[in-house]
XYZ file of C-alpha atoms in Angstrom:
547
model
C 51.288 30.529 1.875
C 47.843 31.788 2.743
C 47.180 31.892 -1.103
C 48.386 28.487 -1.302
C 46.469 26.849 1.633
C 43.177 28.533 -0.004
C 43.620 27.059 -3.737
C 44.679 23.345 -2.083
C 41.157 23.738 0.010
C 39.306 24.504 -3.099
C 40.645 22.002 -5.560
C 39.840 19.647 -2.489
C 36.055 20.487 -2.452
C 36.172 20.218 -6.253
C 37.597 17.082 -7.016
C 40.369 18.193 -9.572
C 42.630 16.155 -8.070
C 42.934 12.938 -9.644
C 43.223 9.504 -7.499
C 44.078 9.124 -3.809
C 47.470 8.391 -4.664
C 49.613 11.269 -4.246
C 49.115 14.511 -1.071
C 47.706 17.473 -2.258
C 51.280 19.543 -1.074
C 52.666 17.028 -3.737
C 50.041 17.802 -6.655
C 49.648 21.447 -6.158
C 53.298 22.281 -5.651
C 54.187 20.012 -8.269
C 51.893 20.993 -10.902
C 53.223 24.643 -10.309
C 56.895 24.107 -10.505
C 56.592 21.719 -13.455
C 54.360 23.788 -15.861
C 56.591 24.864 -18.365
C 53.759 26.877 -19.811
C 51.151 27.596 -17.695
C 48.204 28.311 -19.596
C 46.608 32.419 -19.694
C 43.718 31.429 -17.543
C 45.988 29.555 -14.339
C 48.582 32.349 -14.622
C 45.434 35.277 -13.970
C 43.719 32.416 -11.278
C 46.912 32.421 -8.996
C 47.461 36.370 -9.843
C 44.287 37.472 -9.150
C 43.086 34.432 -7.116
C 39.569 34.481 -8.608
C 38.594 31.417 -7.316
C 36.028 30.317 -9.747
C 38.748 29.205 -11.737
C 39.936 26.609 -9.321
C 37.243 24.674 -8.627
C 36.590 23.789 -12.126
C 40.085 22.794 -12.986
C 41.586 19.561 -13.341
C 44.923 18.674 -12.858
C 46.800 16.087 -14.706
C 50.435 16.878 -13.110
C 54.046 14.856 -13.998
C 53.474 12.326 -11.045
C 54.312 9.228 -9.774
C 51.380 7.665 -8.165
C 52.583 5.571 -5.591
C 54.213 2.631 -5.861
C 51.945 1.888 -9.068
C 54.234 3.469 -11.330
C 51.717 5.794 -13.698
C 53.194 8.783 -14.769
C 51.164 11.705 -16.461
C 52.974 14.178 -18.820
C 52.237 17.824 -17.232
C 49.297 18.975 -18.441
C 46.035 20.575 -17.166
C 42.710 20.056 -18.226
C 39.356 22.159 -18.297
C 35.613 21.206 -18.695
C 34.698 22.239 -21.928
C 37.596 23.785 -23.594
C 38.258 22.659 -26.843
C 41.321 19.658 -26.889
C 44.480 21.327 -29.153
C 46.842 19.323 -31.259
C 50.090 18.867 -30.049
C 52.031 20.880 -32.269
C 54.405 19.142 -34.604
C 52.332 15.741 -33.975
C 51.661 13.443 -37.036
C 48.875 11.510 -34.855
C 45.486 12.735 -34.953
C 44.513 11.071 -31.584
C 47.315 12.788 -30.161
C 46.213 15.832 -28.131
C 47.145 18.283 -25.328
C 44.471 16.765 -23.062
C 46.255 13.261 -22.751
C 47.710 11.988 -20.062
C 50.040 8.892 -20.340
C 50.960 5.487 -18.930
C 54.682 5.729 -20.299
C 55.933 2.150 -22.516
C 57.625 -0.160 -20.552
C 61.722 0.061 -19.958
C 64.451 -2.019 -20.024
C 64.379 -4.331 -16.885
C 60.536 -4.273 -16.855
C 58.412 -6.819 -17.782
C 56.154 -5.945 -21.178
C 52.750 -4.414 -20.989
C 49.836 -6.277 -22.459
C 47.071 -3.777 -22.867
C 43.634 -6.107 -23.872
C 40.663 -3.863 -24.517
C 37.768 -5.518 -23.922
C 35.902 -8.208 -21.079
C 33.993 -10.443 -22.555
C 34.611 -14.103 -23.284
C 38.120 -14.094 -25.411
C 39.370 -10.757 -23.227
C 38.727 -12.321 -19.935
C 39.650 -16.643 -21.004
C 42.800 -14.792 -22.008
C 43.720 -12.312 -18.750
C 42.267 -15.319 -16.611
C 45.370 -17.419 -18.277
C 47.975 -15.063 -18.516
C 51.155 -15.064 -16.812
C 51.846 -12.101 -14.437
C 55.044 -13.180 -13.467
C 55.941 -13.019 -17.606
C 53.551 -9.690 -18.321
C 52.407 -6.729 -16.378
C 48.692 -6.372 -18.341
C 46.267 -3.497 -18.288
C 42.957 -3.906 -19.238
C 40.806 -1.064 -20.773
C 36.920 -1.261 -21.269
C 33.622 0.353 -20.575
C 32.403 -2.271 -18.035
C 34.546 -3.713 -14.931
C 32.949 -7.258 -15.333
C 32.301 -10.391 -17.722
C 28.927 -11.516 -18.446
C 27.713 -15.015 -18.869
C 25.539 -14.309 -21.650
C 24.067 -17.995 -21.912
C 22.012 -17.145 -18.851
C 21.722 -13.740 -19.083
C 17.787 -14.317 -20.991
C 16.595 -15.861 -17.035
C 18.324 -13.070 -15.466
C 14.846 -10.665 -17.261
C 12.039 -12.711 -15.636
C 13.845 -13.249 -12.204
C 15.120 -16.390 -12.265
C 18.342 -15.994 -12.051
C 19.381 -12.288 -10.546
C 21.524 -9.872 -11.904
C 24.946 -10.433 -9.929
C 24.751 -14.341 -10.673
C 25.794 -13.855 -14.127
C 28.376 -11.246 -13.574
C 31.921 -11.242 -12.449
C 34.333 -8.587 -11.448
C 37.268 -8.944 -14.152
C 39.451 -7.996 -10.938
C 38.484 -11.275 -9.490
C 39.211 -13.249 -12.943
C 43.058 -11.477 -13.371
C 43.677 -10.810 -9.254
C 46.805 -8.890 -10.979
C 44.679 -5.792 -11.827
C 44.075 -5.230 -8.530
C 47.363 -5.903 -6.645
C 50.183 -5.757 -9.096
C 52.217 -2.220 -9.036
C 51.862 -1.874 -12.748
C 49.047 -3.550 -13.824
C 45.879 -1.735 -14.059
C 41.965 -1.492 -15.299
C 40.707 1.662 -16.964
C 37.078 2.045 -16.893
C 37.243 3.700 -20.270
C 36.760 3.022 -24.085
C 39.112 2.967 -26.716
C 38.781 5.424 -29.200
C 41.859 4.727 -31.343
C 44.567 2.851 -31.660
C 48.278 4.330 -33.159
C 50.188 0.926 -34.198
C 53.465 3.118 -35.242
C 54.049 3.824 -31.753
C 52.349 1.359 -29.882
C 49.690 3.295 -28.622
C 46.134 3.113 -27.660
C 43.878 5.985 -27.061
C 41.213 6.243 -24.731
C 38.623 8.424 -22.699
C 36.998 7.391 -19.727
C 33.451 6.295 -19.624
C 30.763 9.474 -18.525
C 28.831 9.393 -15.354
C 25.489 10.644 -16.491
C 26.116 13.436 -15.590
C 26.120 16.692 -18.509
C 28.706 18.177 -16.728
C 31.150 16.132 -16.352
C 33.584 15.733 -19.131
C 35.506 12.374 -19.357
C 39.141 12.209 -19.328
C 41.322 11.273 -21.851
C 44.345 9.434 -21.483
C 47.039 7.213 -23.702
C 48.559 4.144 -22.980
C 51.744 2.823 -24.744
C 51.992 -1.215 -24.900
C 54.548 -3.826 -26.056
C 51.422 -6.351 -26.971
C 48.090 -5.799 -27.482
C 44.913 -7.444 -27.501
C 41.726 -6.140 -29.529
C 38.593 -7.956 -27.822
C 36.575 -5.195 -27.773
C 33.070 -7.408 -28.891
C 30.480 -6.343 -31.596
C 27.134 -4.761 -31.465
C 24.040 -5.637 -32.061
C 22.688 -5.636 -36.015
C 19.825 -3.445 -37.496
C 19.978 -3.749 -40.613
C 19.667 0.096 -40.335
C 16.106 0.127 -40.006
C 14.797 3.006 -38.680
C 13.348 3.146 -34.675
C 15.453 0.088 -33.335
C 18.061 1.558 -31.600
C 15.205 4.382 -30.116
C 12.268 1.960 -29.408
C 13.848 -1.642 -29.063
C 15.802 -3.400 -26.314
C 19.134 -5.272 -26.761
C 20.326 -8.385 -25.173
C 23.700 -8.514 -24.623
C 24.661 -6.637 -20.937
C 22.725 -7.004 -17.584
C 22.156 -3.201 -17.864
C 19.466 -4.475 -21.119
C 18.146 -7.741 -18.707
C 17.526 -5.120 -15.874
C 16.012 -2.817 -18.313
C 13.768 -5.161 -19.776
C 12.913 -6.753 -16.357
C 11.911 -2.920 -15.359
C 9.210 -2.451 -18.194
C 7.802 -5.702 -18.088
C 6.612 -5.485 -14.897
C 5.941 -1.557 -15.409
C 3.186 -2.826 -18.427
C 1.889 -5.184 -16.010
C 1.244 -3.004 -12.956
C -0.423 -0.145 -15.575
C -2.458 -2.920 -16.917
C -4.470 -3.198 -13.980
C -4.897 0.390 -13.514
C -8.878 1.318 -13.980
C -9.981 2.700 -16.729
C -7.357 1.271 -19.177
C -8.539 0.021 -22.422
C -9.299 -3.414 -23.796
C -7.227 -2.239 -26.654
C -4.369 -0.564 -24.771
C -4.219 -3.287 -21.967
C -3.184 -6.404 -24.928
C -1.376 -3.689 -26.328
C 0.872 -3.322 -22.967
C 1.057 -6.917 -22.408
C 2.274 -8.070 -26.291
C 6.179 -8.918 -25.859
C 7.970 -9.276 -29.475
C 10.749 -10.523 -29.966
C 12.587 -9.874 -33.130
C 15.470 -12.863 -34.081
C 14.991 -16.277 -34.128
C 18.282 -17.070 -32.445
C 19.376 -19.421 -29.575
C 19.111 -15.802 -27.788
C 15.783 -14.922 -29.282
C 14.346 -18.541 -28.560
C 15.715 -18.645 -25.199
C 14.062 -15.833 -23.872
C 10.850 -16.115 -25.338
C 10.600 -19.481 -23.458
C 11.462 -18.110 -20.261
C 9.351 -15.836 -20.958
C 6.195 -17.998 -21.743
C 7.020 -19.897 -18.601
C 7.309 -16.564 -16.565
C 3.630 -15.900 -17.320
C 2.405 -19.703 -17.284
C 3.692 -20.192 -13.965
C 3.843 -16.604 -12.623
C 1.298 -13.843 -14.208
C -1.180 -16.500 -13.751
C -1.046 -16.685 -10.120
C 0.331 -12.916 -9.447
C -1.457 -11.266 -11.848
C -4.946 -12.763 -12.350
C -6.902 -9.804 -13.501
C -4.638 -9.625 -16.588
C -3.638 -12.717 -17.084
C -5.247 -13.719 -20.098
C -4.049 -10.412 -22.170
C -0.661 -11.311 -21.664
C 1.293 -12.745 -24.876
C 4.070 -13.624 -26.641
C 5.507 -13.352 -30.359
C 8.484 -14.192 -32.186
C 9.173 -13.004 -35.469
C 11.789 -14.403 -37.514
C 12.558 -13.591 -41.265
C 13.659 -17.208 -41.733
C 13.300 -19.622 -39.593
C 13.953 -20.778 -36.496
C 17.019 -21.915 -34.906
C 18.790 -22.356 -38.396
C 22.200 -23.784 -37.114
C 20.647 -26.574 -35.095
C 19.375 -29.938 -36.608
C 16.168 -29.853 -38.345
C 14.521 -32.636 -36.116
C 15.526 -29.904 -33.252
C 14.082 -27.203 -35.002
C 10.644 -28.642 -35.752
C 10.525 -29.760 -31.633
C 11.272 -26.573 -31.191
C 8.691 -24.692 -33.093
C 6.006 -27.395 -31.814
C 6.792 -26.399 -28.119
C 6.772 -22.706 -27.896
C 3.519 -23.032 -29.815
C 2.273 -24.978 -27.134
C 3.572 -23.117 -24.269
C 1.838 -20.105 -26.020
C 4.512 -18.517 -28.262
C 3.083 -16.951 -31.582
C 5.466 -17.958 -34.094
C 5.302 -15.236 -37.380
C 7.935 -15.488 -40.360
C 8.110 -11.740 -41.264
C 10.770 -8.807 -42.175
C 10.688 -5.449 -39.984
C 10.277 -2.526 -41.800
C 9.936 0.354 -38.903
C 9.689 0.327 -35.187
C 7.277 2.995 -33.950
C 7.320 3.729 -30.241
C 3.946 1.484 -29.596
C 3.938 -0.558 -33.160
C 6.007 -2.249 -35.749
C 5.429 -2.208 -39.335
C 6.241 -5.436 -41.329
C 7.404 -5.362 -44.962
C 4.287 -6.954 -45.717
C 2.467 -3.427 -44.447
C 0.631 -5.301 -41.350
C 1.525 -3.824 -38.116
C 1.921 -5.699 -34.720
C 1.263 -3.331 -31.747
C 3.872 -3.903 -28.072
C 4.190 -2.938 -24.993
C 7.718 -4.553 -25.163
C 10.302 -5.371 -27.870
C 13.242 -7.307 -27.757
C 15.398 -7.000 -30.738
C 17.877 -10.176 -31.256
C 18.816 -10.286 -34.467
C 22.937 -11.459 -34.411
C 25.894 -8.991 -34.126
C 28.278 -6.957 -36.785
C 31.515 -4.732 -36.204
C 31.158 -1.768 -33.778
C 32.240 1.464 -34.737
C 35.213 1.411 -33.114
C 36.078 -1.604 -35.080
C 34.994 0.092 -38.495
C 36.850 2.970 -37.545
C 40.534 1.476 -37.076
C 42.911 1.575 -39.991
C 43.301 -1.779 -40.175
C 42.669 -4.872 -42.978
C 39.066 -6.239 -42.810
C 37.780 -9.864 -43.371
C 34.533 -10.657 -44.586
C 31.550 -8.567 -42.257
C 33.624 -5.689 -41.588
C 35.627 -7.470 -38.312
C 38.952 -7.034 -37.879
C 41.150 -9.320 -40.150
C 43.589 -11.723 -38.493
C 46.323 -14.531 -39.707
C 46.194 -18.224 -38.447
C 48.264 -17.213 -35.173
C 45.071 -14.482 -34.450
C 47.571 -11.679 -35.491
C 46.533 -8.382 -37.414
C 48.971 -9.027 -39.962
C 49.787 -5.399 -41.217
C 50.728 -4.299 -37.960
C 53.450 -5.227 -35.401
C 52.653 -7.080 -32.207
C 48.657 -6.361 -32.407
C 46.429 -9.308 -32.027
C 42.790 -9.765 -32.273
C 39.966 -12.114 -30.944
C 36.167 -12.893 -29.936
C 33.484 -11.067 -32.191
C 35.485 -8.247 -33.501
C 38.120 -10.797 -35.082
C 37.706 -12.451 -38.180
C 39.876 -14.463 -40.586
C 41.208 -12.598 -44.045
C 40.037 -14.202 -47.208
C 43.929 -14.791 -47.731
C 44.310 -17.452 -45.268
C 41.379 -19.870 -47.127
C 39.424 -19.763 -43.516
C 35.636 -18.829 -43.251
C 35.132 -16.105 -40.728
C 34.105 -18.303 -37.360
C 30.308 -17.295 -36.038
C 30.289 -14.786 -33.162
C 29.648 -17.564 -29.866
C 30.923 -17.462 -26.853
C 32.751 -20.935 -27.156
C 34.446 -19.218 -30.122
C 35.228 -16.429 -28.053
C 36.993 -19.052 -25.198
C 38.726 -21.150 -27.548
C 40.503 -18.190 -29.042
C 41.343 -16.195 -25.919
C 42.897 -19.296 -24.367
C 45.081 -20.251 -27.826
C 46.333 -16.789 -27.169
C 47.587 -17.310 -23.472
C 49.714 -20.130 -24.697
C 50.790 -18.527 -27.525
C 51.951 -15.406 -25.636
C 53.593 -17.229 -23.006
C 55.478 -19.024 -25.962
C 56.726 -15.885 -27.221
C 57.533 -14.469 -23.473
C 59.895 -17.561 -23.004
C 61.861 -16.750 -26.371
C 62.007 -12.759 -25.109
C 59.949 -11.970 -27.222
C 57.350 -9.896 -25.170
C 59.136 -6.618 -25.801
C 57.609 -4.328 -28.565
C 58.981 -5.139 -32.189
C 60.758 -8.081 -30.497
C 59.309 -11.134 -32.277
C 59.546 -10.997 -35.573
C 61.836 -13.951 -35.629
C 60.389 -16.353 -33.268
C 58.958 -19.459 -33.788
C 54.874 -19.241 -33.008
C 54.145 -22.820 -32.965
C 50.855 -24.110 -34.021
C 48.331 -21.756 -35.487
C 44.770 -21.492 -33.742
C 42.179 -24.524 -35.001
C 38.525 -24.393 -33.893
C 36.730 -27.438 -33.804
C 32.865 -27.108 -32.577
C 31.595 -28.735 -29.269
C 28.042 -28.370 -30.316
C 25.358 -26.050 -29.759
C 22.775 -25.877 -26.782
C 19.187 -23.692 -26.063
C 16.694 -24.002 -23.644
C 13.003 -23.330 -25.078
C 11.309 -23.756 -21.469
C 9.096 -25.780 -19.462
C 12.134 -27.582 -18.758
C 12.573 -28.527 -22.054
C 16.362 -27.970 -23.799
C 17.802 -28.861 -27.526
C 21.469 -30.404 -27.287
C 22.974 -30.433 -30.617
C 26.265 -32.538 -30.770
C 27.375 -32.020 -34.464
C 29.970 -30.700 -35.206
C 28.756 -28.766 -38.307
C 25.367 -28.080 -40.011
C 26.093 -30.781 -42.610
C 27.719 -33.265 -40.723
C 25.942 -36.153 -38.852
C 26.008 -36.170 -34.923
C 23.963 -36.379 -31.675
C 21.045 -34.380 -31.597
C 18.474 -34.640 -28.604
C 15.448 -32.547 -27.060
C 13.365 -32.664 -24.128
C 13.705 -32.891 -20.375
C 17.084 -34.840 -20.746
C 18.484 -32.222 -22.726
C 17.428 -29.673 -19.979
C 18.765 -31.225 -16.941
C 22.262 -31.437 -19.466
C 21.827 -27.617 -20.508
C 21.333 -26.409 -16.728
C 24.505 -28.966 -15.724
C 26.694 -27.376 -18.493
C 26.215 -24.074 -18.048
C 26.538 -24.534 -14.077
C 30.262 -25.990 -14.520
C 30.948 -23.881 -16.837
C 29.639 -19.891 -14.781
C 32.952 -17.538 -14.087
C 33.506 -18.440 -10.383
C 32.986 -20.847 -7.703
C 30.976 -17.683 -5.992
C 28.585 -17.221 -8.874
C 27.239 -21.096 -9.204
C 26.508 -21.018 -6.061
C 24.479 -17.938 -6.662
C 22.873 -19.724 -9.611
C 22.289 -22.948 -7.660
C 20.181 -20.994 -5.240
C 18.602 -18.967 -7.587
C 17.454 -22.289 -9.465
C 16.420 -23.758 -6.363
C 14.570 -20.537 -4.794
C 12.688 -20.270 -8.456
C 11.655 -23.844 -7.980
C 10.025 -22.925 -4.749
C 8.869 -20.148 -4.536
C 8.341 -19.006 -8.123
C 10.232 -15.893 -9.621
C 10.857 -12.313 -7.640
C 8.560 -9.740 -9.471
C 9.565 -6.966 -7.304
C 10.554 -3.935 -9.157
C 13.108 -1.808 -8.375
C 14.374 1.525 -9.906
């Protein structure tokens, strides 16, 4: 007893237990009694009781935990020992080292397992039916982003939390349902035989600490795990360059632009070095690309002017675009465009990136553009998770998909958002990666699910027979961007070709900001953005830096 009292202190002090769920009588005991075979190094930790084997240890015992219903195969798990295959195994995700949610029974509902929340993961656990489904959802971040705000979020006028919402507030399910769960992990494969995804949980910074790896079975799931962003493979982007696409990027960005300005004014800086600091690039031409260079140029007309005065005339702005600007939108739209950032101060260049250095870029042309900051925006393409899964590809590299958003080699696997893309087969084009794209799809999918739920047809291999309905049709709402000053383009077409509504100017602002406020996550977060608006208005942007 004395022998067991001391290893149940230490494995409290280190941790290894995993969860709050079950006593540590139950997972010590347990784990004991159910090891079939223990491994050399337990066997000479409880003979000898050298202790430095405990703390490091992590259990992973055959548990229930709580009234949540997760079991775990008995295994144990330790910091940097090599993962073994499970002997006999075909799989070559499958390993010693994971633990497993078990596939649903008879009686139970189905599991949904969506990876992924962004726009089509969280339109589509936002619409599902709980009472139908028990869903887990598996992904590195535990919130959605509003990305069409996310550019204001960098110059503080919007903050961080007003464009981000807790997926456990979008699917309340997650968070109260017995067996319905979020993993804050990525995917690292996917086994469509037997219904299997594959995951490890996402690291804590810290060297370490090792992350755990775990496998969940599923009777439907849901790939809409986004893209990243494109380079083109050019060499110092992903080193030098910022991305944006997360509010981790925005805060990043927010941080060393108002680093560069505080060093500017430091004495004995250069003429030279202080432009240098204060040139922002940004690379992409974009609705993202334009977007934030005009909040940008109105950060430092309205702003660094009054906050910064001894450096306010170094301070500058350029956007570099291979092409042009704004290609999608109406070419009335894109010459108003181009005409106001280069009034508002915006230094329009056409030009092709050859190399980022850490203070310079190089363009194809051999001229090089020193920064202080650079923003790379340049569109999206297949992760390498995407690239990586065994599945049929449509044009780009995404993951191919039928008219019903199915991955058609494969039983009950669907796939949607920016990773998706329609096979040549079907006749479709592959649909551009926006969010609207992104909502459309993930909300075809909740009816289409709960269509196949009311035929019993949720189980796994359970609907090959039943009748899907309508197959998924996209028609375009139009396309909006703000360029600043409180200035906006609305474009109404519904094509590039086709004739439609196309406006700029202040009307098309006051539309853009009324859009986007109906259409943020939660009832909680316009309100945060209504007051962030109005605050702005006021009292100008927050320049504080923090971290």
């Amino acid at each position: 007893m004395a022998l067991v009292r001391a290893a149940r202190s230490s494995l409290r002090r280190s941790g290894g237990v995993i969860g709050n769920y079950a006593s540590e009588r139950d997972v010590f005991c347990e784990g004991i009694s159910s090891l079939r075979h223990p491994t050399p190094i337990f066997e000479n930790a409880v003979k000898g009781f050298n202790s430095s084997y405990i703390p490091n240890m992590q259990m992973i015992n055959h548990l229930n935990f709580g009234n949540r219903g997760m079991k775990f195969t008995p295994q144990y798990q330790f910091p940097h020992a090599p993962a073994h295959t499970v002997e006999g195994s075909d799989s070559k995700h499958e390993r010693s080292s994971y633990a497993s949610l078990e596939a649903t029974k008879q009686g139970e509902k189905p599991r949904v397992v969506v990876l992924g929340t962004g726009w089509a993961a969280c339109r589509f656990l936002k619409g599902l039916d709980t009472n139908m489904y028990d869903v887990v959802c598996i992904a590195p971040r535990n919130h959605m982003v509003f990305t069409p705000l996310l550019a204001s979020t960098c110059v503080g006028t919007l903050e961080f939390r007003s464009v981000a919402e807790p997926v456990s507030q979008i699917q309340k399910a997650l968070a109260k349902d017995p067996n319905s769960y979020f993993f804050l992990a990525s995917c690292t494969g996917v086994d469509a035989d037997k219904h299997e995804v594959y995951c490890e949980t996402v690291r804590d910074g810290r060297a370490f600490r090792e992350p755990y790896r775990f496998k969940v079975a599923y009777d439907k799931l849901v790939i809409a795990s986004g893209a990243e962003p494109l380079t083109f493979g050019i060499k110092g982007v992903h080193e030098h360059a910022f991305f944006l696409r997360e509010v981790q990027h925005a805060q990043e960005i927010r941080k060393k632009l108002l680093m560069n300005l505080m060093l500017s004014e430091t004495p004995g800086i250069s003429e030279e070095e202080k432009e240098r600091l204060l040139h922002c690039v940004v690379i992409g031409g974009g609705p993202t690309g334009v977007e934030f260079s005009g909040e940008l140029s109105d950060f430092i007309m309205r702003d660094v002017r009054e906050r910064y005065a001894h450096v306010k005339n170094y301070i500058h702005v350029t956007l570099i675009e291979a092409n042009e600007i704004l290609s999608s939108f109406d070419v009335g739209l894109r010459e108003y465009a181009t005409k106001h950032l280069t009034k508002v101060g915006v230094r329009l260049v056409q030009g092709v990136v050859k190399e980022v250095h850490p203070d310079k870029i190089v363009l194809s042309d051999g001229s090089d553009v020193p920064y202080g900051l650079l923003v790379w925006s340049t569109g999206v393409g297949p992760s390498e998770f995407v690239k990586s899964l065994d599945f049929p590809k449509s044009p780009g590299g995404r993951i191919g998909i039928d008219e019903w958003l199915r991955v058609p080699s494969v039983e009950d696997v669907f796939a949607i958002g920016d990773c998706s893309g329609y096979l040549e087969q079907t006749g479709k084009p592959v649909l551009s990666a926006l969010a609207q794209v992104a909502e459309r799809q993930g909300k075809y999918l909740v009816q289409l699910f709960t269509n196949i739920g009311k035929q019993n047809g949720g189980k796994a291999l359970s609907a090959k027979d039943i009748s899907l309905g309508d197959p998924f049709a996209y028609r375009h709402l139009g396309s909006m961007a703000t360029v600043g000053r409180y200035k906006a383009l609305v474009d109404l077409r519904q094509s590039k070709n086709d004739k439609g509504v196309s406006i700029a100017g202040f009307t098309s602002w006051f539309i853009w900001r009324s859009a986007y406020l109906t259409r943020v996550i939660s009832w909680r977060n316009r309100f945060y953005v209504a007051m962030n608006w109005g605050t702005t208005l006021i009292f100008g942007r927050d320049n504080t830096k923090i971290g």
